[in-house]
């Protein structure tokens, strides 16, 4: 058994918290460093080359600073674009997050599946490959929404939610040809499970929402099964790559995920 180093969970913003929750359920004593790249947020409206350059460089600096046991890229946009680059650059086990097309195909009866992600994720060839491999008999209808990412961030800040916004965003899928036959939607952005209840409430009919967070947690637990985690549940750290006054409003929401210490690469909070 070895002494525990932290798990580093990474996203552009607070979306990775949806992945952190099942990780903490399986590994309650693992020290957590949660990193939100607030200086780069949002990723979904950036180009492939920006993400491919930014994410490996940032994770390299973070790996040097925290010497993590493992890194979870809890972001579909970063994973579908930069996972291979990160793995090639770092000598740390990396768990990525990719759209849960396979479980959605196992579930769908209508064989029409919606993929709701960021604009960058839904246009990736990675999604085409998942579709060809795991859902060859399904029609995949895609929609990218930066607004939905912002709505999830606003929810964690405790801001009031507008149901009409959710309906309008969902119609980006259901108004496409054959969109009325969608019975399963892949939440292909880690921010979206945080607002699953709001999406469910806004659905025009019962639709199953699917994501990969439980599988990511199981994979993380498996890859770290040799670790002797500390007996005490440690305080988690939430690190932001740029501090703004608005981040203070995340403090309570972060504490609900065990992230009781906030840090920033800029001015100290
Ligand atoms: N949470 C991220 C994802 O899973 C991206 C959100 C964003 O920065 O646009 O894709």
CSV table of C-alpha atoms and ligand atoms in Angstrom, one decimal:
chain,number,residue,atom,x,y,z
A,1,UNK,CA,0.0,0.0,0.0
A,2,UNK,CA,1.2,3.5,-0.9
A,3,UNK,CA,0.6,6.9,0.8
A,4,UNK,CA,-2.3,8.8,-0.9
A,5,UNK,CA,-1.7,11.6,-3.3
A,6,UNK,CA,-4.8,13.6,-4.4
A,7,UNK,CA,-7.2,12.9,-7.2
A,8,UNK,CA,-7.4,15.8,-9.6
A,9,UNK,CA,-10.8,16.4,-11.1
A,10,UNK,CA,-10.8,18.9,-14.0
A,11,UNK,CA,-13.3,20.9,-15.9
A,12,UNK,CA,-13.7,24.4,-17.5
A,13,UNK,CA,-16.2,25.2,-14.7
A,14,UNK,CA,-18.3,23.5,-12.1
A,15,UNK,CA,-19.6,20.7,-14.5
A,16,UNK,CA,-17.1,18.2,-13.2
A,17,UNK,CA,-19.0,18.3,-9.8
A,18,UNK,CA,-21.5,15.9,-11.4
A,19,UNK,CA,-18.6,13.4,-11.9
A,20,UNK,CA,-17.1,14.2,-8.5
A,21,UNK,CA,-20.3,13.2,-6.6
A,22,UNK,CA,-20.2,9.5,-7.5
A,23,UNK,CA,-16.4,9.5,-7.2
A,24,UNK,CA,-16.7,10.7,-3.6
A,25,UNK,CA,-19.4,8.1,-3.0
A,26,UNK,CA,-17.0,5.3,-4.0
A,27,UNK,CA,-13.8,6.9,-2.5
A,28,UNK,CA,-15.0,9.0,0.4
A,29,UNK,CA,-11.5,9.4,1.9
A,30,UNK,CA,-9.7,10.3,-1.3
A,31,UNK,CA,-8.1,13.8,-1.1
A,32,UNK,CA,-9.7,15.9,-3.9
A,33,UNK,CA,-8.3,18.8,-5.9
A,34,UNK,CA,-11.1,20.1,-8.1
A,35,UNK,CA,-9.8,22.5,-10.8
A,36,UNK,CA,-12.1,24.8,-12.7
A,37,UNK,CA,-10.4,26.6,-15.6
A,38,UNK,CA,-12.3,29.8,-15.0
A,39,UNK,CA,-9.7,31.7,-17.1
A,40,UNK,CA,-10.6,29.5,-20.1
A,41,UNK,CA,-14.4,29.1,-19.5
A,42,UNK,CA,-16.4,28.3,-21.5
A,43,UNK,CA,-14.7,25.6,-23.6
A,44,UNK,CA,-17.7,24.8,-25.8
A,45,UNK,CA,-17.4,27.9,-27.9
A,46,UNK,CA,-13.7,27.6,-28.5
A,47,UNK,CA,-11.9,26.1,-31.4
A,48,UNK,CA,-10.3,22.6,-31.5
A,49,UNK,CA,-6.9,24.1,-31.7
A,50,UNK,CA,-7.4,26.4,-28.7
A,51,UNK,CA,-8.6,23.4,-26.5
A,52,UNK,CA,-5.9,21.1,-27.8
A,53,UNK,CA,-3.2,23.6,-26.9
A,54,UNK,CA,-4.7,24.8,-23.6
A,55,UNK,CA,-5.7,21.7,-21.8
A,56,UNK,CA,-2.5,19.6,-21.9
A,57,UNK,CA,-0.4,22.6,-20.9
A,58,UNK,CA,-2.6,23.5,-18.0
A,59,UNK,CA,-2.9,19.9,-16.8
A,60,UNK,CA,0.9,19.6,-17.1
A,61,UNK,CA,1.4,22.5,-14.7
A,62,UNK,CA,-1.3,21.1,-12.3
A,63,UNK,CA,0.3,17.7,-12.3
A,64,UNK,CA,3.6,19.2,-11.4
A,65,UNK,CA,2.1,21.2,-8.6
A,66,UNK,CA,-0.2,18.6,-7.0
A,67,UNK,CA,1.5,15.3,-8.1
A,68,UNK,CA,-1.9,13.6,-8.4
A,69,UNK,CA,-2.5,9.9,-8.2
A,70,UNK,CA,-4.8,10.2,-11.2
A,71,UNK,CA,-6.5,13.0,-13.3
A,72,UNK,CA,-10.2,12.8,-14.2
A,73,UNK,CA,-10.9,15.1,-17.2
A,74,UNK,CA,-14.5,15.7,-16.1
A,75,UNK,CA,-15.3,17.5,-19.3
A,76,UNK,CA,-16.6,16.1,-22.6
A,77,UNK,CA,-15.3,19.0,-24.7
A,78,UNK,CA,-11.7,18.7,-23.4
A,79,UNK,CA,-11.9,14.9,-23.5
A,80,UNK,CA,-13.2,14.5,-27.1
A,81,UNK,CA,-10.6,17.0,-28.3
A,82,UNK,CA,-7.6,16.6,-26.1
A,83,UNK,CA,-7.6,13.3,-24.3
A,84,UNK,CA,-4.9,11.7,-26.6
A,85,UNK,CA,-2.7,14.8,-26.3
A,86,UNK,CA,-2.9,14.8,-22.6
A,87,UNK,CA,-2.2,11.1,-22.3
A,88,UNK,CA,0.8,11.5,-24.6
A,89,UNK,CA,2.1,14.5,-22.6
A,90,UNK,CA,1.7,13.3,-19.0
A,91,UNK,CA,2.9,10.3,-17.1
A,92,UNK,CA,-0.2,10.1,-14.9
A,93,UNK,CA,-3.3,7.9,-15.4
A,94,UNK,CA,-6.0,9.9,-17.1
A,95,UNK,CA,-9.7,9.1,-17.0
A,96,UNK,CA,-11.7,11.0,-19.7
A,97,UNK,CA,-15.4,11.7,-20.1
A,98,UNK,CA,-17.0,10.9,-23.5
A,99,UNK,CA,-20.6,11.1,-24.5
A,100,UNK,CA,-22.6,8.1,-23.2
A,101,UNK,CA,-23.8,7.0,-26.6
A,102,UNK,CA,-23.3,3.3,-25.8
A,103,UNK,CA,-25.7,3.2,-22.7
A,104,UNK,CA,-28.1,5.4,-24.6
A,105,UNK,CA,-28.2,2.9,-27.5
A,106,UNK,CA,-28.8,0.1,-25.0
A,107,UNK,CA,-31.8,2.0,-23.7
A,108,UNK,CA,-33.5,3.5,-26.7
A,109,UNK,CA,-36.6,1.8,-28.1
A,110,UNK,CA,-37.3,4.4,-30.8
A,111,UNK,CA,-33.7,4.2,-32.0
A,112,UNK,CA,-33.7,8.0,-32.2
A,113,UNK,CA,-31.2,9.5,-29.7
A,114,UNK,CA,-30.6,13.1,-28.8
A,115,UNK,CA,-27.0,14.3,-28.0
A,116,UNK,CA,-27.0,17.5,-26.0
A,117,UNK,CA,-23.5,18.9,-25.5
A,118,UNK,CA,-21.4,21.9,-26.1
A,119,UNK,CA,-21.2,23.2,-29.7
A,120,UNK,CA,-17.6,21.9,-29.8
A,121,UNK,CA,-18.4,18.4,-28.5
A,122,UNK,CA,-21.3,17.7,-30.8
A,123,UNK,CA,-19.3,18.4,-33.9
A,124,UNK,CA,-16.4,16.1,-33.0
A,125,UNK,CA,-15.5,13.1,-35.1
A,126,UNK,CA,-15.2,11.3,-31.8
A,127,UNK,CA,-19.0,11.4,-31.6
A,128,UNK,CA,-19.3,10.0,-35.1
A,129,UNK,CA,-17.0,7.1,-34.1
A,130,UNK,CA,-19.1,6.4,-30.9
A,131,UNK,CA,-22.2,6.4,-33.1
A,132,UNK,CA,-20.7,4.0,-35.7
A,133,UNK,CA,-19.4,1.6,-33.1
A,134,UNK,CA,-22.2,1.6,-30.5
A,135,UNK,CA,-25.3,2.9,-32.2
A,136,UNK,CA,-25.1,1.9,-35.9
A,137,UNK,CA,-28.9,1.4,-36.1
A,138,UNK,CA,-29.8,4.6,-34.4
A,139,UNK,CA,-30.3,8.1,-35.7
A,140,UNK,CA,-28.3,10.6,-33.6
A,141,UNK,CA,-29.7,14.1,-33.4
A,142,UNK,CA,-27.2,16.6,-32.0
A,143,UNK,CA,-27.6,20.0,-30.4
A,144,UNK,CA,-24.9,22.2,-28.8
A,145,UNK,CA,-25.9,24.8,-26.2
A,146,UNK,CA,-23.6,27.3,-24.4
A,147,UNK,CA,-26.6,28.8,-22.7
A,148,UNK,CA,-27.3,25.5,-20.9
A,149,UNK,CA,-23.8,25.4,-19.5
A,150,UNK,CA,-24.3,28.9,-18.2
A,151,UNK,CA,-27.7,27.8,-16.6
A,152,UNK,CA,-25.9,25.0,-14.7
A,153,UNK,CA,-23.3,27.5,-13.4
A,154,UNK,CA,-26.1,29.9,-12.4
A,155,UNK,CA,-27.9,27.1,-10.5
A,156,UNK,CA,-24.8,26.4,-8.4
A,157,UNK,CA,-24.6,30.1,-7.5
A,158,UNK,CA,-28.2,29.7,-6.2
A,159,UNK,CA,-29.7,31.9,-8.9
A,160,UNK,CA,-33.4,31.5,-9.9
A,161,UNK,CA,-34.0,29.3,-12.9
A,162,UNK,CA,-36.3,30.1,-15.9
A,163,UNK,CA,-38.2,27.0,-17.1
A,164,UNK,CA,-38.9,28.6,-20.5
A,165,UNK,CA,-35.2,28.7,-21.2
A,166,UNK,CA,-34.9,24.9,-20.7
A,167,UNK,CA,-37.9,24.2,-23.0
A,168,UNK,CA,-36.4,26.4,-25.7
A,169,UNK,CA,-33.0,24.7,-25.5
A,170,UNK,CA,-34.6,21.2,-25.6
A,171,UNK,CA,-36.6,22.2,-28.7
A,172,UNK,CA,-33.2,22.6,-30.4
A,173,UNK,CA,-33.2,18.7,-30.5
A,174,UNK,CA,-36.9,17.9,-30.7
A,175,UNK,CA,-37.7,20.4,-33.5
A,176,UNK,CA,-35.2,18.8,-35.8
A,177,UNK,CA,-36.5,16.2,-38.4
A,178,UNK,CA,-37.6,13.0,-36.5
A,179,UNK,CA,-36.8,14.9,-33.2
A,180,UNK,CA,-40.3,14.0,-32.1
A,181,UNK,CA,-39.2,10.4,-31.9
A,182,UNK,CA,-36.3,11.0,-29.5
A,183,UNK,CA,-36.8,8.8,-26.4
A,184,UNK,CA,-33.3,9.1,-24.9
A,185,UNK,CA,-31.0,12.1,-24.6
A,186,UNK,CA,-27.2,11.8,-23.9
A,187,UNK,CA,-26.1,14.6,-21.6
A,188,UNK,CA,-22.8,15.0,-23.3
A,189,UNK,CA,-21.6,17.9,-21.1
A,190,UNK,CA,-20.8,17.3,-17.5
A,191,UNK,CA,-22.6,20.5,-16.6
A,192,UNK,CA,-25.9,19.0,-17.7
A,193,UNK,CA,-26.5,16.3,-15.1
A,194,UNK,CA,-26.5,19.2,-12.6
A,195,UNK,CA,-29.7,20.5,-14.2
A,196,UNK,CA,-31.2,17.1,-15.1
A,197,UNK,CA,-34.3,17.8,-13.0
A,198,UNK,CA,-34.9,21.1,-14.8
A,199,UNK,CA,-34.5,19.3,-18.2
A,200,UNK,CA,-36.9,16.6,-17.2
A,201,UNK,CA,-39.5,19.1,-16.1
A,202,UNK,CA,-39.1,20.9,-19.4
A,203,UNK,CA,-39.3,17.7,-21.6
A,204,UNK,CA,-42.4,17.6,-23.9
A,205,UNK,CA,-42.8,13.9,-23.0
A,206,UNK,CA,-41.0,11.3,-20.9
A,207,UNK,CA,-37.4,11.1,-22.1
A,208,UNK,CA,-34.6,9.2,-20.5
A,209,UNK,CA,-31.5,11.2,-19.8
A,210,UNK,CA,-28.2,9.3,-19.8
A,211,UNK,CA,-24.6,10.2,-18.9
A,212,UNK,CA,-21.4,8.4,-18.0
A,213,UNK,CA,-20.6,9.7,-14.5
A,214,UNK,CA,-21.1,6.4,-12.7
A,215,UNK,CA,-18.8,4.5,-15.0
A,216,UNK,CA,-16.1,7.2,-14.7
A,217,UNK,CA,-16.3,6.8,-10.9
A,218,UNK,CA,-16.1,3.0,-11.1
A,219,UNK,CA,-13.1,3.3,-13.4
A,220,UNK,CA,-11.4,5.8,-11.1
A,221,UNK,CA,-12.0,3.5,-8.1
A,222,UNK,CA,-10.6,0.5,-10.1
A,223,UNK,CA,-7.4,2.4,-11.2
A,224,UNK,CA,-6.7,3.5,-7.6
A,225,UNK,CA,-7.6,0.2,-5.8
A,226,UNK,CA,-4.0,-0.1,-4.6
A,227,UNK,CA,-4.1,3.2,-2.7
A,228,UNK,CA,-4.3,3.3,1.1
A,229,UNK,CA,-6.6,6.3,1.5
A,230,UNK,CA,-6.3,8.3,4.7
A,231,UNK,CA,-8.7,7.4,7.5
A,232,UNK,CA,-10.1,10.9,7.8
A,233,UNK,CA,-12.3,12.5,5.1
A,234,UNK,CA,-10.0,15.3,4.0
A,235,UNK,CA,-11.2,18.9,3.0
A,236,UNK,CA,-11.4,19.1,-0.7
A,237,UNK,CA,-9.8,22.0,-2.6
A,238,UNK,CA,-11.6,23.9,-5.4
A,239,UNK,CA,-9.0,25.8,-7.5
A,240,UNK,CA,-10.0,28.4,-10.0
A,241,UNK,CA,-7.5,29.4,-12.7
A,242,UNK,CA,-8.7,33.0,-12.5
A,243,UNK,CA,-10.4,34.7,-9.5
A,244,UNK,CA,-13.4,37.0,-9.9
A,245,UNK,CA,-15.7,38.4,-7.2
A,246,UNK,CA,-18.6,36.3,-8.5
A,247,UNK,CA,-16.8,33.1,-7.5
A,248,UNK,CA,-17.6,33.8,-3.9
A,249,UNK,CA,-21.2,32.9,-4.7
A,250,UNK,CA,-20.1,29.3,-5.5
A,251,UNK,CA,-18.8,28.8,-2.0
A,252,UNK,CA,-21.9,27.1,-0.5
A,253,UNK,CA,-22.5,25.0,-3.6
A,254,UNK,CA,-18.9,23.7,-3.6
A,255,UNK,CA,-19.0,22.9,0.1
A,256,UNK,CA,-22.0,20.6,-0.7
A,257,UNK,CA,-19.5,18.5,-2.7
A,258,UNK,CA,-16.9,18.5,0.1
A,259,UNK,CA,-14.8,21.3,-1.5
A,260,UNK,CA,-14.5,23.5,1.6
A,261,UNK,CA,-11.3,25.3,0.6
A,262,UNK,CA,-11.3,27.7,-2.4
A,263,UNK,CA,-8.1,28.8,-4.1
A,264,UNK,CA,-7.2,30.7,-7.1
A,265,UNK,CA,-4.3,31.2,-9.4
A,266,UNK,CA,-4.9,34.9,-9.3
A,267,UNK,CA,-5.9,37.1,-6.3
A,268,UNK,CA,-6.5,35.0,-3.2
A,269,UNK,CA,-10.2,34.5,-2.3
B,1,LIG,N1,-18.4,20.8,-18.8
B,1,LIG,C1,-17.8,20.9,-20.1
B,1,LIG,C2,-18.2,19.6,-20.9
B,1,LIG,O1,-18.4,18.6,-20.4
B,1,LIG,C3,-17.8,22.1,-20.9
B,1,LIG,C4,-18.5,23.3,-20.6
B,1,LIG,C5,-18.0,24.5,-21.3
B,1,LIG,O2,-17.0,25.1,-20.8
B,1,LIG,O3,-18.4,24.9,-22.4
B,1,LIG,O4,-18.2,19.7,-22.1
